[in-house]
Amino acid sequence: MNKSTIYSQYKLIKHLDSLMSWEETGETLPHAVDFNLTNKCNNKCPLCFDIGRSETDNTTMELSLVKHTVRQFKNVDIRTVVLGGGGDPVCHPNLSEIIRFIKSTGIQIGISTNGHEMCDEVIDTIGSCCSFARVSLDADGPEIYKRTHGMGEEVFMGVIGSIKKLVSAKRQHNNGDLVVGVCYLLGEHTMKGVYNATRMVKELGVDTIRIRPFYNWGNARKPSETKLNCIIREIERCVNLGDKEFFVSATTDRLELMSEEGYYT
């Protein structure tokens, strides 16, 4: 998978057959699905839209049902499965077996995780089987991490360790298809760390970082012009860290939806 096109808004044109089907019949099947294995989560993100449910609902799919569902995906020509949440896929007790099973069907696999409590077996399986892995970091250190993920310094350092191991596993398995990425949500309380975080993960050897603004679903307003310009300048600093080995995905089209208050206090 190409690190510079993984977040491209033009990916749809690679599937002209489906576009033609939609044009001719009004129907088509998806090429990719998000597959939520569990509602369990091992973080306490204060801004999570689903935080109430994740604290009380630990529903997890049985392994047999997961495999049955994947077979159905294959039968309708699903080409990519993204394991996410919901909760966090790392909380599923059979994650490594699930990844290997999906790989055996010929379906591409991606995983989106907070990176906490990733055992060596899971990391090694991702390194050998997946096409992309995204870790939600949202901080450059323990102070911001506590505000974004509700977890302490020990967890933050553990996540950094997991990112290092993912990069090593990719290299060990010579998996040129695997794009190891980090996500960073940008808000008033995280903006001061975005440049340092971008520089840090580049030094860790990841392939890409995706920077997007927090979105306050309940109270979205456009930031002041001064604040917006400040955010854009910081994003531009991050983009300038990019090179042929490290891609910085950062768009400003969602900035007008950011709230000045609410999520950013």
PDB file of N, CA and C in Angstrom, residues 194-255:
ATOM      1  N   VAL A 194       1.370  19.109  18.438  1.00  0.00           N
ATOM      2  CA  VAL A 194       1.284  18.423  17.148  1.00  0.00           C
ATOM      3  C   VAL A 194       2.620  18.415  16.402  1.00  0.00           C
ATOM      4  N   TYR A 195       3.372  19.492  16.454  1.00  0.00           N
ATOM      5  CA  TYR A 195       4.652  19.517  15.738  1.00  0.00           C
ATOM      6  C   TYR A 195       5.648  18.553  16.380  1.00  0.00           C
ATOM      7  N   ASN A 196       5.744  18.600  17.696  1.00  0.00           N
ATOM      8  CA  ASN A 196       6.666  17.698  18.387  1.00  0.00           C
ATOM      9  C   ASN A 196       6.290  16.235  18.167  1.00  0.00           C
ATOM     10  N   ALA A 197       4.981  15.963  18.158  1.00  0.00           N
ATOM     11  CA  ALA A 197       4.527  14.593  17.915  1.00  0.00           C
ATOM     12  C   ALA A 197       4.881  14.142  16.509  1.00  0.00           C
ATOM     13  N   THR A 198       4.694  15.022  15.538  1.00  0.00           N
ATOM     14  CA  THR A 198       5.027  14.690  14.150  1.00  0.00           C
ATOM     15  C   THR A 198       6.514  14.387  14.016  1.00  0.00           C
ATOM     16  N   ARG A 199       7.328  15.217  14.623  1.00  0.00           N
ATOM     17  CA  ARG A 199       8.779  15.003  14.570  1.00  0.00           C
ATOM     18  C   ARG A 199       9.166  13.704  15.299  1.00  0.00           C
ATOM     19  N   MET A 200       8.512  13.450  16.427  1.00  0.00           N
ATOM     20  CA  MET A 200       8.829  12.263  17.215  1.00  0.00           C
ATOM     21  C   MET A 200       8.522  10.982  16.447  1.00  0.00           C
ATOM     22  N   VAL A 201       7.322  10.898  15.840  1.00  0.00           N
ATOM     23  CA  VAL A 201       6.962   9.647  15.164  1.00  0.00           C
ATOM     24  C   VAL A 201       7.758   9.460  13.878  1.00  0.00           C
ATOM     25  N   LYS A 202       8.171  10.565  13.264  1.00  0.00           N
ATOM     26  CA  LYS A 202       9.074  10.445  12.112  1.00  0.00           C
ATOM     27  C   LYS A 202      10.371   9.785  12.547  1.00  0.00           C
ATOM     28  N   GLU A 203      10.895  10.199  13.695  1.00  0.00           N
ATOM     29  CA  GLU A 203      12.138   9.616  14.206  1.00  0.00           C
ATOM     30  C   GLU A 203      11.956   8.153  14.606  1.00  0.00           C
ATOM     31  N   LEU A 204      10.718   7.776  14.968  1.00  0.00           N
ATOM     32  CA  LEU A 204      10.441   6.381  15.306  1.00  0.00           C
ATOM     33  C   LEU A 204      10.423   5.483  14.071  1.00  0.00           C
ATOM     34  N   GLY A 205      10.309   6.095  12.895  1.00  0.00           N
ATOM     35  CA  GLY A 205      10.342   5.326  11.663  1.00  0.00           C
ATOM     36  C   GLY A 205       8.988   5.000  11.068  1.00  0.00           C
ATOM     37  N   VAL A 206       7.908   5.644  11.544  1.00  0.00           N
ATOM     38  CA  VAL A 206       6.601   5.367  10.957  1.00  0.00           C
ATOM     39  C   VAL A 206       6.538   5.943   9.543  1.00  0.00           C
ATOM     40  N   ASP A 207       5.582   5.473   8.774  1.00  0.00           N
ATOM     41  CA  ASP A 207       5.468   5.885   7.377  1.00  0.00           C
ATOM     42  C   ASP A 207       4.660   7.157   7.194  1.00  0.00           C
ATOM     43  N   THR A 208       3.692   7.372   8.074  1.00  0.00           N
ATOM     44  CA  THR A 208       2.791   8.500   7.867  1.00  0.00           C
ATOM     45  C   THR A 208       2.143   8.933   9.172  1.00  0.00           C
ATOM     46  N   ILE A 209       1.759  10.193   9.222  1.00  0.00           N
ATOM     47  CA  ILE A 209       0.917  10.700  10.304  1.00  0.00           C
ATOM     48  C   ILE A 209      -0.269  11.409   9.667  1.00  0.00           C
ATOM     49  N   ARG A 210      -1.437  11.196  10.246  1.00  0.00           N
ATOM     50  CA  ARG A 210      -2.650  11.854   9.769  1.00  0.00           C
ATOM     51  C   ARG A 210      -3.119  12.836  10.833  1.00  0.00           C
ATOM     52  N   ILE A 211      -3.204  14.108  10.459  1.00  0.00           N
ATOM     53  CA  ILE A 211      -3.599  15.163  11.391  1.00  0.00           C
ATOM     54  C   ILE A 211      -4.966  15.677  10.984  1.00  0.00           C
ATOM     55  N   ARG A 212      -5.915  15.568  11.889  1.00  0.00           N
ATOM     56  CA  ARG A 212      -7.270  16.044  11.625  1.00  0.00           C
ATOM     57  C   ARG A 212      -7.804  16.743  12.875  1.00  0.00           C
ATOM     58  N   PRO A 213      -8.736  17.677  12.692  1.00  0.00           N
ATOM     59  CA  PRO A 213      -9.269  18.375  13.866  1.00  0.00           C
ATOM     60  C   PRO A 213     -10.300  17.550  14.623  1.00  0.00           C
ATOM     61  N   PHE A 214     -10.326  17.768  15.938  1.00  0.00           N
ATOM     62  CA  PHE A 214     -11.468  17.291  16.706  1.00  0.00           C
ATOM     63  C   PHE A 214     -12.723  17.923  16.125  1.00  0.00           C
ATOM     64  N   TYR A 215     -13.812  17.217  16.247  1.00  0.00           N
ATOM     65  CA  TYR A 215     -15.094  17.767  15.792  1.00  0.00           C
ATOM     66  C   TYR A 215     -16.100  17.646  16.911  1.00  0.00           C
ATOM     67  N   ASN A 216     -16.647  18.767  17.331  1.00  0.00           N
ATOM     68  CA  ASN A 216     -17.646  18.773  18.390  1.00  0.00           C
ATOM     69  C   ASN A 216     -19.021  18.584  17.771  1.00  0.00           C
ATOM     70  N   TRP A 217     -19.511  17.350  17.847  1.00  0.00           N
ATOM     71  CA  TRP A 217     -20.780  17.023  17.185  1.00  0.00           C
ATOM     72  C   TRP A 217     -21.950  17.834  17.729  1.00  0.00           C
ATOM     73  N   GLY A 218     -21.842  18.279  18.969  1.00  0.00           N
ATOM     74  CA  GLY A 218     -22.980  18.970  19.563  1.00  0.00           C
ATOM     75  C   GLY A 218     -22.951  20.473  19.456  1.00  0.00           C
ATOM     76  N   ASN A 219     -21.755  21.067  19.162  1.00  0.00           N
ATOM     77  CA  ASN A 219     -21.659  22.516  19.243  1.00  0.00           C
ATOM     78  C   ASN A 219     -20.586  23.023  18.289  1.00  0.00           C
ATOM     79  N   ALA A 220     -20.729  22.719  16.995  1.00  0.00           N
ATOM     80  CA  ALA A 220     -19.708  23.072  16.021  1.00  0.00           C
ATOM     81  C   ALA A 220     -19.853  24.519  15.574  1.00  0.00           C
ATOM     82  N   ARG A 221     -18.757  25.277  15.726  1.00  0.00           N
ATOM     83  CA  ARG A 221     -18.714  26.643  15.222  1.00  0.00           C
ATOM     84  C   ARG A 221     -17.346  26.902  14.618  1.00  0.00           C
ATOM     85  N   LYS A 222     -17.287  27.857  13.710  1.00  0.00           N
ATOM     86  CA  LYS A 222     -16.023  28.198  13.091  1.00  0.00           C
ATOM     87  C   LYS A 222     -15.130  28.925  14.085  1.00  0.00           C
ATOM     88  N   PRO A 223     -13.838  28.551  14.162  1.00  0.00           N
ATOM     89  CA  PRO A 223     -12.920  29.260  15.047  1.00  0.00           C
ATOM     90  C   PRO A 223     -12.732  30.701  14.600  1.00  0.00           C
ATOM     91  N   SER A 224     -12.230  31.536  15.477  1.00  0.00           N
ATOM     92  CA  SER A 224     -11.899  32.904  15.098  1.00  0.00           C
ATOM     93  C   SER A 224     -10.823  32.869  14.024  1.00  0.00           C
ATOM     94  N   GLU A 225     -10.748  33.913  13.248  1.00  0.00           N
ATOM     95  CA  GLU A 225      -9.764  33.962  12.169  1.00  0.00           C
ATOM     96  C   GLU A 225      -8.344  33.870  12.704  1.00  0.00           C
ATOM     97  N   THR A 226      -8.089  34.514  13.839  1.00  0.00           N
ATOM     98  CA  THR A 226      -6.754  34.463  14.444  1.00  0.00           C
ATOM     99  C   THR A 226      -6.384  33.038  14.835  1.00  0.00           C
ATOM    100  N   LYS A 227      -7.329  32.347  15.466  1.00  0.00           N
ATOM    101  CA  LYS A 227      -7.067  30.983  15.896  1.00  0.00           C
ATOM    102  C   LYS A 227      -6.918  30.056  14.699  1.00  0.00           C
ATOM    103  N   LEU A 228      -7.753  30.254  13.704  1.00  0.00           N
ATOM    104  CA  LEU A 228      -7.689  29.413  12.513  1.00  0.00           C
ATOM    105  C   LEU A 228      -6.339  29.564  11.819  1.00  0.00           C
ATOM    106  N   ASN A 229      -5.859  30.795  11.704  1.00  0.00           N
ATOM    107  CA  ASN A 229      -4.567  31.041  11.064  1.00  0.00           C
ATOM    108  C   ASN A 229      -3.431  30.400  11.859  1.00  0.00           C
ATOM    109  N   CYS A 230      -3.549  30.416  13.172  1.00  0.00           N
ATOM    110  CA  CYS A 230      -2.542  29.796  14.026  1.00  0.00           C
ATOM    111  C   CYS A 230      -2.504  28.286  13.804  1.00  0.00           C
ATOM    112  N   ILE A 231      -3.676  27.684  13.714  1.00  0.00           N
ATOM    113  CA  ILE A 231      -3.765  26.244  13.476  1.00  0.00           C
ATOM    114  C   ILE A 231      -3.166  25.886  12.122  1.00  0.00           C
ATOM    115  N   ILE A 232      -3.500  26.675  11.104  1.00  0.00           N
ATOM    116  CA  ILE A 232      -3.000  26.404   9.760  1.00  0.00           C
ATOM    117  C   ILE A 232      -1.480  26.518   9.712  1.00  0.00           C
ATOM    118  N   ARG A 233      -0.924  27.509  10.383  1.00  0.00           N
ATOM    119  CA  ARG A 233       0.533  27.653  10.408  1.00  0.00           C
ATOM    120  C   ARG A 233       1.197  26.445  11.066  1.00  0.00           C
ATOM    121  N   GLU A 234       0.580  25.943  12.135  1.00  0.00           N
ATOM    122  CA  GLU A 234       1.151  24.784  12.818  1.00  0.00           C
ATOM    123  C   GLU A 234       1.074  23.543  11.936  1.00  0.00           C
ATOM    124  N   ILE A 235      -0.025  23.389  11.215  1.00  0.00           N
ATOM    125  CA  ILE A 235      -0.154  22.275  10.282  1.00  0.00           C
ATOM    126  C   ILE A 235       0.902  22.374   9.187  1.00  0.00           C
ATOM    127  N   GLU A 236       1.141  23.564   8.688  1.00  0.00           N
ATOM    128  CA  GLU A 236       2.144  23.744   7.635  1.00  0.00           C
ATOM    129  C   GLU A 236       3.538  23.366   8.135  1.00  0.00           C
ATOM    130  N   ARG A 237       3.836  23.668   9.388  1.00  0.00           N
ATOM    131  CA  ARG A 237       5.122  23.264   9.969  1.00  0.00           C
ATOM    132  C   ARG A 237       5.259  21.742   9.959  1.00  0.00           C
ATOM    133  N   CYS A 238       4.153  21.076  10.287  1.00  0.00           N
ATOM    134  CA  CYS A 238       4.170  19.609  10.293  1.00  0.00           C
ATOM    135  C   CYS A 238       4.357  19.054   8.884  1.00  0.00           C
ATOM    136  N   VAL A 239       3.638  19.607   7.928  1.00  0.00           N
ATOM    137  CA  VAL A 239       3.739  19.137   6.546  1.00  0.00           C
ATOM    138  C   VAL A 239       5.165  19.268   6.034  1.00  0.00           C
ATOM    139  N   ASN A 240       5.859  20.303   6.463  1.00  0.00           N
ATOM    140  CA  ASN A 240       7.233  20.522   6.013  1.00  0.00           C
ATOM    141  C   ASN A 240       8.207  19.462   6.531  1.00  0.00           C
ATOM    142  N   LEU A 241       7.776  18.675   7.515  1.00  0.00           N
ATOM    143  CA  LEU A 241       8.610  17.570   7.994  1.00  0.00           C
ATOM    144  C   LEU A 241       8.546  16.347   7.082  1.00  0.00           C
ATOM    145  N   GLY A 242       7.604  16.351   6.173  1.00  0.00           N
ATOM    146  CA  GLY A 242       7.434  15.215   5.278  1.00  0.00           C
ATOM    147  C   GLY A 242       8.564  15.102   4.266  1.00  0.00           C
ATOM    148  N   ASP A 243       8.828  13.873   3.859  1.00  0.00           N
ATOM    149  CA  ASP A 243       9.800  13.611   2.798  1.00  0.00           C
ATOM    150  C   ASP A 243       9.413  12.307   2.118  1.00  0.00           C
ATOM    151  N   LYS A 244      10.294  11.741   1.309  1.00  0.00           N
ATOM    152  CA  LYS A 244       9.931  10.540   0.549  1.00  0.00           C
ATOM    153  C   LYS A 244       9.725   9.321   1.438  1.00  0.00           C
ATOM    154  N   GLU A 245      10.250   9.375   2.667  1.00  0.00           N
ATOM    155  CA  GLU A 245      10.091   8.260   3.600  1.00  0.00           C
ATOM    156  C   GLU A 245       8.981   8.482   4.616  1.00  0.00           C
ATOM    157  N   PHE A 246       8.464   9.704   4.690  1.00  0.00           N
ATOM    158  CA  PHE A 246       7.503  10.057   5.739  1.00  0.00           C
ATOM    159  C   PHE A 246       6.466  11.009   5.170  1.00  0.00           C
ATOM    160  N   PHE A 247       5.201  10.548   5.146  1.00  0.00           N
ATOM    161  CA  PHE A 247       4.124  11.346   4.554  1.00  0.00           C
ATOM    162  C   PHE A 247       3.258  11.958   5.647  1.00  0.00           C
ATOM    163  N   VAL A 248       3.043  13.261   5.541  1.00  0.00           N
ATOM    164  CA  VAL A 248       2.184  13.971   6.485  1.00  0.00           C
ATOM    165  C   VAL A 248       0.867  14.296   5.799  1.00  0.00           C
ATOM    166  N   SER A 249      -0.214  13.668   6.277  1.00  0.00           N
ATOM    167  CA  SER A 249      -1.551  13.925   5.739  1.00  0.00           C
ATOM    168  C   SER A 249      -2.238  14.933   6.646  1.00  0.00           C
ATOM    169  N   ALA A 250      -2.461  16.121   6.122  1.00  0.00           N
ATOM    170  CA  ALA A 250      -3.076  17.177   6.936  1.00  0.00           C
ATOM    171  C   ALA A 250      -3.865  18.097   6.022  1.00  0.00           C
ATOM    172  N   THR A 251      -5.168  18.073   6.144  1.00  0.00           N
ATOM    173  CA  THR A 251      -6.021  18.945   5.345  1.00  0.00           C
ATOM    174  C   THR A 251      -6.700  19.956   6.254  1.00  0.00           C
ATOM    175  N   THR A 252      -7.095  21.054   5.677  1.00  0.00           N
ATOM    176  CA  THR A 252      -7.730  22.121   6.462  1.00  0.00           C
ATOM    177  C   THR A 252      -9.226  22.242   6.190  1.00  0.00           C
ATOM    178  N   ASP A 253      -9.785  21.313   5.396  1.00  0.00           N
ATOM    179  CA  ASP A 253     -11.183  21.470   4.998  1.00  0.00           C
ATOM    180  C   ASP A 253     -12.165  21.243   6.142  1.00  0.00           C
ATOM    181  N   ARG A 254     -11.727  20.575   7.226  1.00  0.00           N
ATOM    182  CA  ARG A 254     -12.626  20.360   8.362  1.00  0.00           C
ATOM    183  C   ARG A 254     -12.484  21.437   9.436  1.00  0.00           C
ATOM    184  N   LEU A 255     -11.535  22.346   9.249  1.00  0.00           N
ATOM    185  CA  LEU A 255     -11.275  23.316  10.301  1.00  0.00           C
ATOM    186  C   LEU A 255     -12.461  24.237  10.559  1.00  0.00           C
TER     187      LEU A 255
END
